[in-house]
Amino acid sequence: MLLGFRYKVFTLFFIFLCHSVAFAQKVTPRSAGIPFGILSTGKYNAITDVKGVKVGHFTKIEGRNIRTGATAIIPHNGNIYREKVPAAIYIGNGYGKLAGYSQVKELGNIETPILLTNTLNIASCLDALIDYTLTFDENKNIRSVNGIVGETNDGSLNDIQGRYIKPKDGLQALLDANSGPVQEGNVGAGTGTICFGFKGGIGTASRKLPEQVGGYTLGVLVQTNFGGVLQINGVPVGQELGQYKFKDLGLPYKDDGSCMIVIATDAPLTSRNLERLAKRSMLGLGRTGGIQDHGSGDYAIAFSTAQSVRVVYVEGATRTTEELKDESLGILFEAVIEATEEAIINSLFAAETMTGQNGLTIKELPVDEVLKIMKTKKQ
């Protein structure tokens, strides 16, 4: 009888615990019934749905003034320097400090993982990528590494001049990278970011193409730190909330921050068509109400993990690749637009209110109020 009583108590406790955990979880746009486009997501609705891609975060929150971090995106499990992946970088608005652009433009590939951080920690993260590349025994004699580091400016919530991200921190993000679900919101490079006047952060989403058009997967990860007039699925949420750029035209003009967009796909694409893919991600940013302001650094980095297009050493003067033909790109364009839009909105739904340097508090998106607005406006 005592055993039965204990079982009942344990069962009630377990139900309560599960309910508490579920209650504590943040609502996602998709779980709240907000659709983004016509295509299905991958298993995790994350960039890691592209096989082999891993993501890692290093988050640094200390005292009253440190609110920053780094986020790593690793294209595949091997030695990327020896097995480069085709890539392209598209600049929406170039008021940014992305490192490694010129070699990618010239050669059409990347030879390191990608690190995202804040504006003044580009150099530290470049050191981290060099350190990471040199951990491979076969790279011990190399004399050049073209690291790819993207940034947005978290200097409102974070004491950016302190440059608190060190090479070991960027390396930690790389070493902690995993496949599977990706943490979003106030983590890694999104720790101190602001988006549409609300707390921004890291967001991700993916799309899985139907088998009859190749069955390819495309994933997007964003670091959101920009402004404009927020809209979600076409609903003018920013206006309804009374918080949007240019609302008070009498105030001094204020530049907005930036958005980093990282795109991964297993579709066999080389740099020319990856750049075309990257361009379309800006349409997804536009769907959310972003305007790529004068002071915004909006960059899209796209790469393919397909084996048939990887840049590896072969004997002889020529090599053969097998890539998707141009006429097949339309549905991938749709996929990257949808995934970019959803990743940005996901970053807002996941982010939480934060107080940073000088006592500045940036509030999270009021999700409950947003959902009421969405319901009313869609009726």
mmCIF file of C-alpha atoms in Angstrom:
data_model
loop_
_atom_site.group_PDB
_atom_site.id
_atom_site.type_symbol
_atom_site.label_atom_id
_atom_site.label_comp_id
_atom_site.label_asym_id
_atom_site.label_seq_id
_atom_site.Cartn_x
_atom_site.Cartn_y
_atom_site.Cartn_z
ATOM 1 C CA MET A 1 0.000 0.000 0.000
ATOM 2 C CA LEU A 2 2.874 2.305 0.874
ATOM 3 C CA LEU A 3 4.439 1.498 -2.484
ATOM 4 C CA GLY A 4 1.211 2.455 -4.252
ATOM 5 C CA PHE A 5 1.068 5.759 -2.374
ATOM 6 C CA ARG A 6 4.666 6.553 -3.300
ATOM 7 C CA TYR A 7 3.905 5.719 -6.916
ATOM 8 C CA LYS A 8 0.970 8.133 -6.935
ATOM 9 C CA VAL A 9 3.064 10.885 -5.337
ATOM 10 C CA PHE A 10 5.849 10.308 -7.860
ATOM 11 C CA THR A 11 3.363 10.374 -10.737
ATOM 12 C CA LEU A 12 1.824 13.652 -9.567
ATOM 13 C CA PHE A 13 5.285 15.157 -9.091
ATOM 14 C CA PHE A 14 6.349 14.019 -12.561
ATOM 15 C CA ILE A 15 3.228 15.553 -14.145
ATOM 16 C CA PHE A 16 3.822 18.799 -12.254
ATOM 17 C CA LEU A 17 7.470 18.852 -13.284
ATOM 18 C CA CYS A 18 6.646 18.278 -16.941
ATOM 19 C CA HIS A 19 3.999 20.983 -16.828
ATOM 20 C CA SER A 20 6.456 23.403 -15.191
ATOM 21 C CA VAL A 21 9.127 22.725 -17.792
ATOM 22 C CA ALA A 22 6.650 23.098 -20.630
ATOM 23 C CA PHE A 23 5.339 26.328 -19.116
ATOM 24 C CA ALA A 24 8.877 27.687 -18.812
ATOM 25 C CA GLN A 25 9.658 27.060 -22.466
ATOM 26 C CA LYS A 26 9.394 30.040 -24.802
ATOM 27 C CA VAL A 27 6.647 29.956 -27.397
ATOM 28 C CA THR A 28 7.957 29.713 -30.944
ATOM 29 C CA PRO A 29 6.166 31.367 -33.865
ATOM 30 C CA ARG A 30 5.564 27.998 -35.482
ATOM 31 C CA SER A 31 4.170 26.410 -32.282
ATOM 32 C CA ALA A 32 1.832 29.413 -32.012
ATOM 33 C CA GLY A 33 0.470 28.679 -35.485
ATOM 34 C CA ILE A 34 2.305 31.385 -37.432
ATOM 35 C CA PRO A 35 3.201 30.022 -40.893
ATOM 36 C CA PHE A 36 6.175 31.137 -42.955
ATOM 37 C CA GLY A 37 5.782 30.158 -46.582
ATOM 38 C CA ILE A 38 4.854 26.930 -48.303
ATOM 39 C CA LEU A 39 7.770 24.568 -47.672
ATOM 40 C CA SER A 40 8.306 22.105 -44.840
ATOM 41 C CA THR A 41 11.012 22.496 -42.208
ATOM 42 C CA GLY A 42 13.734 20.010 -41.371
ATOM 43 C CA LYS A 43 13.692 17.939 -38.184
ATOM 44 C CA TYR A 44 15.020 20.689 -35.919
ATOM 45 C CA ASN A 45 14.000 23.708 -38.008
ATOM 46 C CA ALA A 46 17.634 24.750 -37.743
ATOM 47 C CA ILE A 47 20.747 25.178 -39.862
ATOM 48 C CA THR A 48 21.967 21.886 -38.364
ATOM 49 C CA ASP A 49 19.309 20.060 -40.390
ATOM 50 C CA VAL A 50 21.910 20.245 -43.173
ATOM 51 C CA LYS A 51 23.898 17.067 -42.528
ATOM 52 C CA GLY A 52 27.342 17.680 -41.049
ATOM 53 C CA VAL A 53 26.731 21.302 -40.046
ATOM 54 C CA LYS A 54 27.390 22.087 -36.379
ATOM 55 C CA VAL A 55 26.760 25.185 -34.249
ATOM 56 C CA GLY A 56 28.405 26.245 -30.997
ATOM 57 C CA HIS A 57 28.001 29.241 -28.699
ATOM 58 C CA PHE A 58 30.203 30.983 -26.171
ATOM 59 C CA THR A 59 28.210 33.407 -24.009
ATOM 60 C CA LYS A 60 29.803 35.946 -21.683
ATOM 61 C CA ILE A 61 27.523 37.697 -19.172
ATOM 62 C CA GLU A 62 29.378 39.198 -16.235
ATOM 63 C CA GLY A 63 28.693 42.060 -13.854
ATOM 64 C CA ARG A 64 26.644 44.973 -15.100
ATOM 65 C CA ASN A 65 28.424 45.750 -18.348
ATOM 66 C CA ILE A 66 29.501 42.539 -20.117
ATOM 67 C CA ARG A 67 26.860 41.133 -22.469
ATOM 68 C CA THR A 68 28.531 39.524 -25.458
ATOM 69 C CA GLY A 69 29.687 36.259 -27.025
ATOM 70 C CA ALA A 70 30.645 34.264 -30.105
ATOM 71 C CA THR A 71 28.807 31.763 -32.305
ATOM 72 C CA ALA A 72 30.517 29.143 -34.465
ATOM 73 C CA ILE A 73 29.145 27.500 -37.616
ATOM 74 C CA ILE A 74 31.151 24.508 -38.858
ATOM 75 C CA PRO A 75 30.312 23.230 -42.379
ATOM 76 C CA HIS A 76 31.482 19.637 -41.951
ATOM 77 C CA ASN A 77 33.316 17.296 -39.586
ATOM 78 C CA GLY A 78 36.563 17.130 -41.520
ATOM 79 C CA ASN A 79 39.559 19.385 -42.016
ATOM 80 C CA ILE A 80 37.934 22.317 -43.802
ATOM 81 C CA TYR A 81 41.290 23.789 -44.829
ATOM 82 C CA ARG A 82 42.072 20.576 -46.770
ATOM 83 C CA GLU A 83 38.485 19.982 -47.893
ATOM 84 C CA LYS A 84 37.161 23.437 -48.663
ATOM 85 C CA VAL A 85 33.495 24.085 -49.359
ATOM 86 C CA PRO A 86 32.221 26.356 -52.145
ATOM 87 C CA ALA A 87 30.888 29.608 -50.770
ATOM 88 C CA ALA A 88 29.841 33.143 -51.578
ATOM 89 C CA ILE A 89 29.251 36.343 -49.629
ATOM 90 C CA TYR A 90 26.630 38.871 -50.644
ATOM 91 C CA ILE A 91 26.614 42.391 -49.200
ATOM 92 C CA GLY A 92 23.189 43.920 -48.671
ATOM 93 C CA ASN A 93 24.549 47.043 -46.993
ATOM 94 C CA GLY A 94 28.272 47.194 -46.376
ATOM 95 C CA TYR A 95 28.617 49.236 -43.206
ATOM 96 C CA GLY A 96 30.262 46.270 -41.504
ATOM 97 C CA LYS A 97 33.598 44.666 -40.716
ATOM 98 C CA LEU A 98 33.278 41.116 -42.021
ATOM 99 C CA ALA A 99 36.711 39.492 -42.301
ATOM 100 C CA GLY A 100 37.801 37.177 -45.099
ATOM 101 C CA TYR A 101 35.585 38.540 -47.871
ATOM 102 C CA SER A 102 38.145 39.170 -50.636
ATOM 103 C CA GLN A 103 39.535 35.630 -50.831
ATOM 104 C CA VAL A 104 36.034 34.148 -50.851
ATOM 105 C CA LYS A 105 35.116 36.517 -53.686
ATOM 106 C CA GLU A 106 38.251 35.580 -55.599
ATOM 107 C CA LEU A 107 38.316 31.802 -55.097
ATOM 108 C CA GLY A 108 34.683 30.976 -54.340
ATOM 109 C CA ASN A 109 35.279 28.849 -51.252
ATOM 110 C CA ILE A 110 35.901 28.974 -47.516
ATOM 111 C CA GLU A 111 38.672 27.147 -45.699
ATOM 112 C CA THR A 112 37.652 27.682 -42.062
ATOM 113 C CA PRO A 113 34.479 27.547 -40.015
ATOM 114 C CA ILE A 114 32.551 30.798 -39.582
ATOM 115 C CA LEU A 115 32.588 32.774 -36.342
ATOM 116 C CA LEU A 116 30.131 35.523 -35.456
ATOM 117 C CA THR A 117 30.877 38.016 -32.657
ATOM 118 C CA ASN A 118 30.805 41.752 -31.922
ATOM 119 C CA THR A 119 32.452 44.489 -33.990
ATOM 120 C CA LEU A 120 35.580 44.988 -31.889
ATOM 121 C CA ASN A 121 36.298 41.297 -31.377
ATOM 122 C CA ILE A 122 36.896 40.426 -35.036
ATOM 123 C CA ALA A 123 40.652 40.108 -34.431
ATOM 124 C CA SER A 124 40.272 37.766 -31.451
ATOM 125 C CA CYS A 125 37.989 35.472 -33.396
ATOM 126 C CA LEU A 126 40.387 35.441 -36.343
ATOM 127 C CA ASP A 127 43.038 34.216 -33.915
ATOM 128 C CA ALA A 128 40.604 31.546 -32.743
ATOM 129 C CA LEU A 129 40.082 30.311 -36.311
ATOM 130 C CA ILE A 130 43.835 30.170 -36.879
ATOM 131 C CA ASP A 131 44.263 28.204 -33.650
ATOM 132 C CA TYR A 132 41.453 25.845 -34.666
ATOM 133 C CA THR A 133 42.923 25.270 -38.125
ATOM 134 C CA LEU A 134 46.330 24.483 -36.660
ATOM 135 C CA THR A 135 44.882 21.790 -34.375
ATOM 136 C CA PHE A 136 44.852 19.464 -37.406
ATOM 137 C CA ASP A 137 48.193 17.649 -37.763
ATOM 138 C CA GLU A 138 48.171 17.901 -41.566
ATOM 139 C CA ASN A 139 48.002 21.711 -41.280
ATOM 140 C CA LYS A 140 51.158 22.156 -39.223
ATOM 141 C CA ASN A 141 53.191 23.604 -42.111
ATOM 142 C CA ILE A 142 50.605 25.979 -43.599
ATOM 143 C CA ARG A 143 51.458 29.699 -43.768
ATOM 144 C CA SER A 144 48.111 31.273 -44.587
ATOM 145 C CA VAL A 145 44.597 30.994 -43.144
ATOM 146 C CA ASN A 146 41.624 32.976 -44.449
ATOM 147 C CA GLY A 147 39.284 33.065 -41.462
ATOM 148 C CA ILE A 148 35.663 34.155 -41.885
ATOM 149 C CA VAL A 149 34.382 36.338 -39.036
ATOM 150 C CA GLY A 150 31.110 38.265 -39.135
ATOM 151 C CA GLU A 151 29.947 40.824 -36.619
ATOM 152 C CA THR A 152 27.231 43.115 -35.378
ATOM 153 C CA ASN A 153 27.670 45.907 -32.842
ATOM 154 C CA ASP A 154 26.440 45.074 -29.328
ATOM 155 C CA GLY A 155 27.811 48.310 -27.852
ATOM 156 C CA SER A 156 24.512 49.475 -26.347
ATOM 157 C CA LEU A 157 24.079 46.610 -23.878
ATOM 158 C CA ASN A 158 27.737 45.561 -23.801
ATOM 159 C CA ASP A 159 30.930 47.421 -22.929
ATOM 160 C CA ILE A 160 32.256 46.753 -26.416
ATOM 161 C CA GLN A 161 35.531 48.623 -25.910
ATOM 162 C CA GLY A 162 36.452 46.090 -23.249
ATOM 163 C CA ARG A 163 36.908 43.486 -26.001
ATOM 164 C CA TYR A 164 36.076 40.670 -23.611
ATOM 165 C CA ILE A 165 35.992 37.857 -26.183
ATOM 166 C CA LYS A 166 39.445 36.307 -26.302
ATOM 167 C CA PRO A 167 40.802 33.772 -28.814
ATOM 168 C CA LYS A 168 40.214 30.974 -26.300
ATOM 169 C CA ASP A 169 36.532 31.940 -26.147
ATOM 170 C CA GLY A 170 36.078 31.792 -29.901
ATOM 171 C CA LEU A 171 37.923 28.466 -29.874
ATOM 172 C CA GLN A 172 35.578 27.220 -27.151
ATOM 173 C CA ALA A 173 32.561 28.027 -29.327
ATOM 174 C CA LEU A 174 34.158 25.978 -32.111
ATOM 175 C CA LEU A 175 34.998 23.035 -29.842
ATOM 176 C CA ASP A 176 31.495 23.057 -28.313
ATOM 177 C CA ALA A 177 29.758 22.986 -31.695
ATOM 178 C CA ASN A 178 27.218 20.207 -32.158
ATOM 179 C CA SER A 179 24.572 19.008 -34.565
ATOM 180 C CA GLY A 180 20.943 18.817 -33.451
ATOM 181 C CA PRO A 181 18.823 21.561 -31.860
ATOM 182 C CA VAL A 182 20.323 25.072 -31.812
ATOM 183 C CA GLN A 183 19.888 27.393 -28.855
ATOM 184 C CA GLU A 184 18.378 30.724 -29.897
ATOM 185 C CA GLY A 185 17.932 34.176 -28.406
ATOM 186 C CA ASN A 186 20.384 35.699 -25.899
ATOM 187 C CA VAL A 187 23.270 33.353 -26.620
ATOM 188 C CA GLY A 188 26.650 33.518 -28.295
ATOM 189 C CA ALA A 189 26.997 36.373 -30.742
ATOM 190 C CA GLY A 190 23.383 37.338 -30.062
ATOM 191 C CA THR A 191 23.859 37.938 -26.352
ATOM 192 C CA GLY A 192 23.866 41.737 -26.520
ATOM 193 C CA THR A 193 22.010 42.466 -29.753
ATOM 194 C CA ILE A 194 18.872 44.553 -30.349
ATOM 195 C CA CYS A 195 16.357 44.058 -33.167
ATOM 196 C CA PHE A 196 13.467 46.391 -34.105
ATOM 197 C CA GLY A 197 13.937 48.029 -30.706
ATOM 198 C CA PHE A 198 13.358 44.731 -28.886
ATOM 199 C CA LYS A 199 15.920 42.222 -27.633
ATOM 200 C CA GLY A 200 17.413 40.430 -30.623
ATOM 201 C CA GLY A 201 19.734 37.458 -30.764
ATOM 202 C CA ILE A 202 20.468 34.224 -32.587
ATOM 203 C CA GLY A 203 17.731 32.652 -34.683
ATOM 204 C CA THR A 204 17.641 29.707 -37.042
ATOM 205 C CA ALA A 205 15.276 27.877 -39.405
ATOM 206 C CA SER A 206 15.408 25.326 -42.217
ATOM 207 C CA ARG A 207 13.537 24.044 -45.224
ATOM 208 C CA LYS A 208 13.366 20.531 -46.648
ATOM 209 C CA LEU A 209 12.617 20.351 -50.369
ATOM 210 C CA PRO A 210 10.216 17.700 -51.718
ATOM 211 C CA GLU A 211 11.915 14.592 -53.087
ATOM 212 C CA GLN A 212 10.672 15.256 -56.622
ATOM 213 C CA VAL A 213 12.852 18.379 -56.728
ATOM 214 C CA GLY A 214 15.913 16.798 -55.145
ATOM 215 C CA GLY A 215 14.996 16.512 -51.479
ATOM 216 C CA TYR A 216 17.733 18.996 -50.562
ATOM 217 C CA THR A 217 17.907 20.734 -47.195
ATOM 218 C CA LEU A 218 18.652 24.419 -46.654
ATOM 219 C CA GLY A 219 19.279 26.033 -43.284
ATOM 220 C CA VAL A 220 19.757 29.609 -42.106
ATOM 221 C CA LEU A 221 21.250 31.080 -38.937
ATOM 222 C CA VAL A 222 20.988 34.802 -38.178
ATOM 223 C CA GLN A 223 22.497 37.263 -35.706
ATOM 224 C CA THR A 224 19.835 39.988 -35.499
ATOM 225 C CA ASN A 225 20.832 43.528 -34.547
ATOM 226 C CA PHE A 226 18.953 45.808 -36.949
ATOM 227 C CA GLY A 227 15.903 48.036 -37.196
ATOM 228 C CA GLY A 228 12.978 49.039 -39.329
ATOM 229 C CA VAL A 229 9.228 48.515 -39.032
ATOM 230 C CA LEU A 230 8.609 45.006 -37.704
ATOM 231 C CA GLN A 231 6.078 42.852 -39.496
ATOM 232 C CA ILE A 232 5.333 39.182 -38.948
ATOM 233 C CA ASN A 233 3.699 37.171 -41.703
ATOM 234 C CA GLY A 234 2.600 40.441 -43.273
ATOM 235 C CA VAL A 235 1.042 41.869 -40.091
ATOM 236 C CA PRO A 236 2.388 45.353 -39.108
ATOM 237 C CA VAL A 237 3.273 44.294 -35.570
ATOM 238 C CA GLY A 238 5.724 47.151 -34.947
ATOM 239 C CA GLN A 239 3.102 49.759 -35.754
ATOM 240 C CA GLU A 240 0.489 48.021 -33.637
ATOM 241 C CA LEU A 241 2.907 47.935 -30.689
ATOM 242 C CA GLY A 242 3.803 51.569 -31.267
ATOM 243 C CA GLN A 243 7.512 50.801 -31.569
ATOM 244 C CA TYR A 244 9.108 51.314 -34.938
ATOM 245 C CA LYS A 245 11.704 53.393 -36.730
ATOM 246 C CA PHE A 246 10.705 56.892 -37.908
ATOM 247 C CA LYS A 247 7.754 56.999 -35.502
ATOM 248 C CA ASP A 248 9.121 60.163 -33.911
ATOM 249 C CA LEU A 249 10.584 62.093 -36.817
ATOM 250 C CA GLY A 250 11.515 65.011 -34.580
ATOM 251 C CA LEU A 251 14.109 62.925 -32.752
ATOM 252 C CA PRO A 252 17.758 62.887 -33.855
ATOM 253 C CA TYR A 253 18.408 60.412 -36.652
ATOM 254 C CA LYS A 254 19.746 57.133 -35.302
ATOM 255 C CA ASP A 255 21.446 54.485 -37.392
ATOM 256 C CA ASP A 256 20.472 50.879 -36.832
ATOM 257 C CA GLY A 257 22.748 47.909 -36.377
ATOM 258 C CA SER A 258 23.321 44.924 -38.605
ATOM 259 C CA CYS A 259 22.255 41.414 -39.558
ATOM 260 C CA MET A 260 24.516 38.469 -40.255
ATOM 261 C CA ILE A 261 22.910 35.677 -42.280
ATOM 262 C CA VAL A 262 24.617 32.291 -42.669
ATOM 263 C CA ILE A 263 23.119 29.884 -45.201
ATOM 264 C CA ALA A 264 23.984 26.207 -45.521
ATOM 265 C CA THR A 265 22.665 23.709 -48.057
ATOM 266 C CA ASP A 266 23.467 20.205 -49.221
ATOM 267 C CA ALA A 267 22.356 21.112 -52.742
ATOM 268 C CA PRO A 268 25.396 20.911 -55.051
ATOM 269 C CA LEU A 269 26.023 24.579 -55.835
ATOM 270 C CA THR A 270 29.234 26.413 -56.674
ATOM 271 C CA SER A 271 30.034 30.002 -55.741
ATOM 272 C CA ARG A 272 28.169 31.674 -58.633
ATOM 273 C CA ASN A 273 24.816 30.200 -57.679
ATOM 274 C CA LEU A 274 25.556 30.391 -53.963
ATOM 275 C CA GLU A 275 25.862 34.140 -54.393
ATOM 276 C CA ARG A 276 22.517 34.180 -56.167
ATOM 277 C CA LEU A 277 21.083 32.225 -53.233
ATOM 278 C CA ALA A 278 22.634 34.639 -50.726
ATOM 279 C CA LYS A 279 21.079 37.612 -52.537
ATOM 280 C CA ARG A 280 17.591 36.187 -52.063
ATOM 281 C CA SER A 281 18.035 35.973 -48.291
ATOM 282 C CA MET A 282 17.769 39.757 -48.247
ATOM 283 C CA LEU A 283 14.179 39.380 -49.468
ATOM 284 C CA GLY A 284 13.512 37.367 -46.307
ATOM 285 C CA LEU A 285 15.013 40.163 -44.224
ATOM 286 C CA GLY A 286 12.770 42.618 -46.058
ATOM 287 C CA ARG A 287 9.686 40.544 -45.265
ATOM 288 C CA THR A 288 10.322 41.174 -41.554
ATOM 289 C CA GLY A 289 10.436 44.941 -42.088
ATOM 290 C CA GLY A 290 14.206 45.395 -42.110
ATOM 291 C CA ILE A 291 15.351 48.348 -44.241
ATOM 292 C CA GLN A 292 19.153 47.961 -44.418
ATOM 293 C CA ASP A 293 19.771 51.434 -43.059
ATOM 294 C CA HIS A 294 22.867 53.556 -43.738
ATOM 295 C CA GLY A 295 24.640 52.290 -40.619
ATOM 296 C CA SER A 296 23.708 48.639 -41.094
ATOM 297 C CA GLY A 297 26.098 45.864 -42.068
ATOM 298 C CA ASP A 298 23.939 43.205 -43.702
ATOM 299 C CA TYR A 299 25.894 40.226 -45.022
ATOM 300 C CA ALA A 300 24.835 36.796 -46.245
ATOM 301 C CA ILE A 301 27.372 33.955 -46.297
ATOM 302 C CA ALA A 302 26.215 30.886 -48.224
ATOM 303 C CA PHE A 303 28.008 27.552 -48.558
ATOM 304 C CA SER A 304 27.309 24.075 -49.903
ATOM 305 C CA THR A 305 28.268 20.884 -48.091
ATOM 306 C CA ALA A 306 27.741 18.615 -51.130
ATOM 307 C CA GLN A 307 30.673 16.270 -51.730
ATOM 308 C CA SER A 308 30.520 16.700 -55.501
ATOM 309 C CA VAL A 309 31.478 20.397 -55.312
ATOM 310 C CA ARG A 310 34.041 20.399 -52.492
ATOM 311 C CA VAL A 311 37.465 21.786 -53.312
ATOM 312 C CA VAL A 312 39.920 18.968 -52.652
ATOM 313 C CA TYR A 313 43.294 18.185 -54.169
ATOM 314 C CA VAL A 314 43.258 15.903 -57.240
ATOM 315 C CA GLU A 315 45.993 14.768 -59.585
ATOM 316 C CA GLY A 316 46.234 16.465 -62.972
ATOM 317 C CA ALA A 317 45.361 19.905 -64.294
ATOM 318 C CA THR A 318 41.574 19.630 -64.217
ATOM 319 C CA ARG A 319 38.844 18.464 -61.908
ATOM 320 C CA THR A 320 35.199 17.561 -62.400
ATOM 321 C CA THR A 321 32.257 18.771 -60.370
ATOM 322 C CA GLU A 322 28.582 17.937 -60.568
ATOM 323 C CA GLU A 323 26.293 20.818 -59.671
ATOM 324 C CA LEU A 324 22.645 21.733 -59.837
ATOM 325 C CA LYS A 325 21.652 23.413 -63.075
ATOM 326 C CA ASP A 326 20.461 27.013 -63.016
ATOM 327 C CA GLU A 327 16.884 26.155 -63.963
ATOM 328 C CA SER A 328 16.492 24.148 -60.727
ATOM 329 C CA LEU A 329 17.284 27.031 -58.374
ATOM 330 C CA GLY A 330 13.825 28.593 -58.095
ATOM 331 C CA ILE A 331 12.618 26.441 -55.216
ATOM 332 C CA LEU A 332 15.889 27.002 -53.322
ATOM 333 C CA PHE A 333 15.331 30.736 -53.689
ATOM 334 C CA GLU A 334 11.908 30.258 -52.103
ATOM 335 C CA ALA A 335 13.477 28.151 -49.344
ATOM 336 C CA VAL A 336 16.117 30.716 -48.400
ATOM 337 C CA ILE A 337 13.574 33.570 -48.323
ATOM 338 C CA GLU A 338 11.228 31.606 -46.069
ATOM 339 C CA ALA A 339 13.980 30.329 -43.759
ATOM 340 C CA THR A 340 15.587 33.755 -43.372
ATOM 341 C CA GLU A 341 12.277 35.376 -42.492
ATOM 342 C CA GLU A 342 11.456 32.680 -39.951
ATOM 343 C CA ALA A 343 14.959 32.657 -38.419
ATOM 344 C CA ILE A 344 14.757 36.404 -37.762
ATOM 345 C CA ILE A 345 11.339 36.151 -36.119
ATOM 346 C CA ASN A 346 12.520 33.100 -34.148
ATOM 347 C CA SER A 347 15.367 35.183 -32.732
ATOM 348 C CA LEU A 348 12.869 37.737 -31.431
ATOM 349 C CA PHE A 349 10.521 35.149 -29.909
ATOM 350 C CA ALA A 350 13.440 33.387 -28.169
ATOM 351 C CA ALA A 351 15.197 36.483 -26.821
ATOM 352 C CA GLU A 352 14.594 37.665 -23.255
ATOM 353 C CA THR A 353 14.641 41.087 -21.597
ATOM 354 C CA MET A 354 18.182 42.143 -20.739
ATOM 355 C CA THR A 355 19.740 44.918 -18.671
ATOM 356 C CA GLY A 356 23.282 45.870 -19.630
ATOM 357 C CA GLN A 357 25.810 48.660 -19.337
ATOM 358 C CA ASN A 358 24.726 51.998 -17.876
ATOM 359 C CA GLY A 359 21.566 50.294 -16.638
ATOM 360 C CA LEU A 360 20.074 50.108 -20.129
ATOM 361 C CA THR A 361 17.189 47.643 -20.338
ATOM 362 C CA ILE A 362 15.992 46.281 -23.664
ATOM 363 C CA LYS A 363 12.693 44.462 -23.368
ATOM 364 C CA GLU A 364 11.845 41.222 -25.107
ATOM 365 C CA LEU A 365 9.165 41.123 -27.763
ATOM 366 C CA PRO A 366 5.793 40.958 -25.930
ATOM 367 C CA VAL A 367 4.847 37.633 -27.473
ATOM 368 C CA ASP A 368 1.382 37.324 -25.916
ATOM 369 C CA GLU A 369 0.436 40.763 -27.201
ATOM 370 C CA VAL A 370 1.926 39.959 -30.614
ATOM 371 C CA LEU A 371 -0.172 36.802 -30.880
ATOM 372 C CA LYS A 372 -3.323 38.755 -30.074
ATOM 373 C CA ILE A 373 -2.430 41.276 -32.781
ATOM 374 C CA MET A 374 -1.754 38.474 -35.256
ATOM 375 C CA LYS A 375 -5.087 36.853 -34.512
ATOM 376 C CA THR A 376 -7.022 40.106 -34.821
ATOM 377 C CA LYS A 377 -5.358 41.274 -38.024
ATOM 378 C CA LYS A 378 -5.676 37.917 -39.767
ATOM 379 C CA GLN A 379 -9.422 37.608 -39.164
#
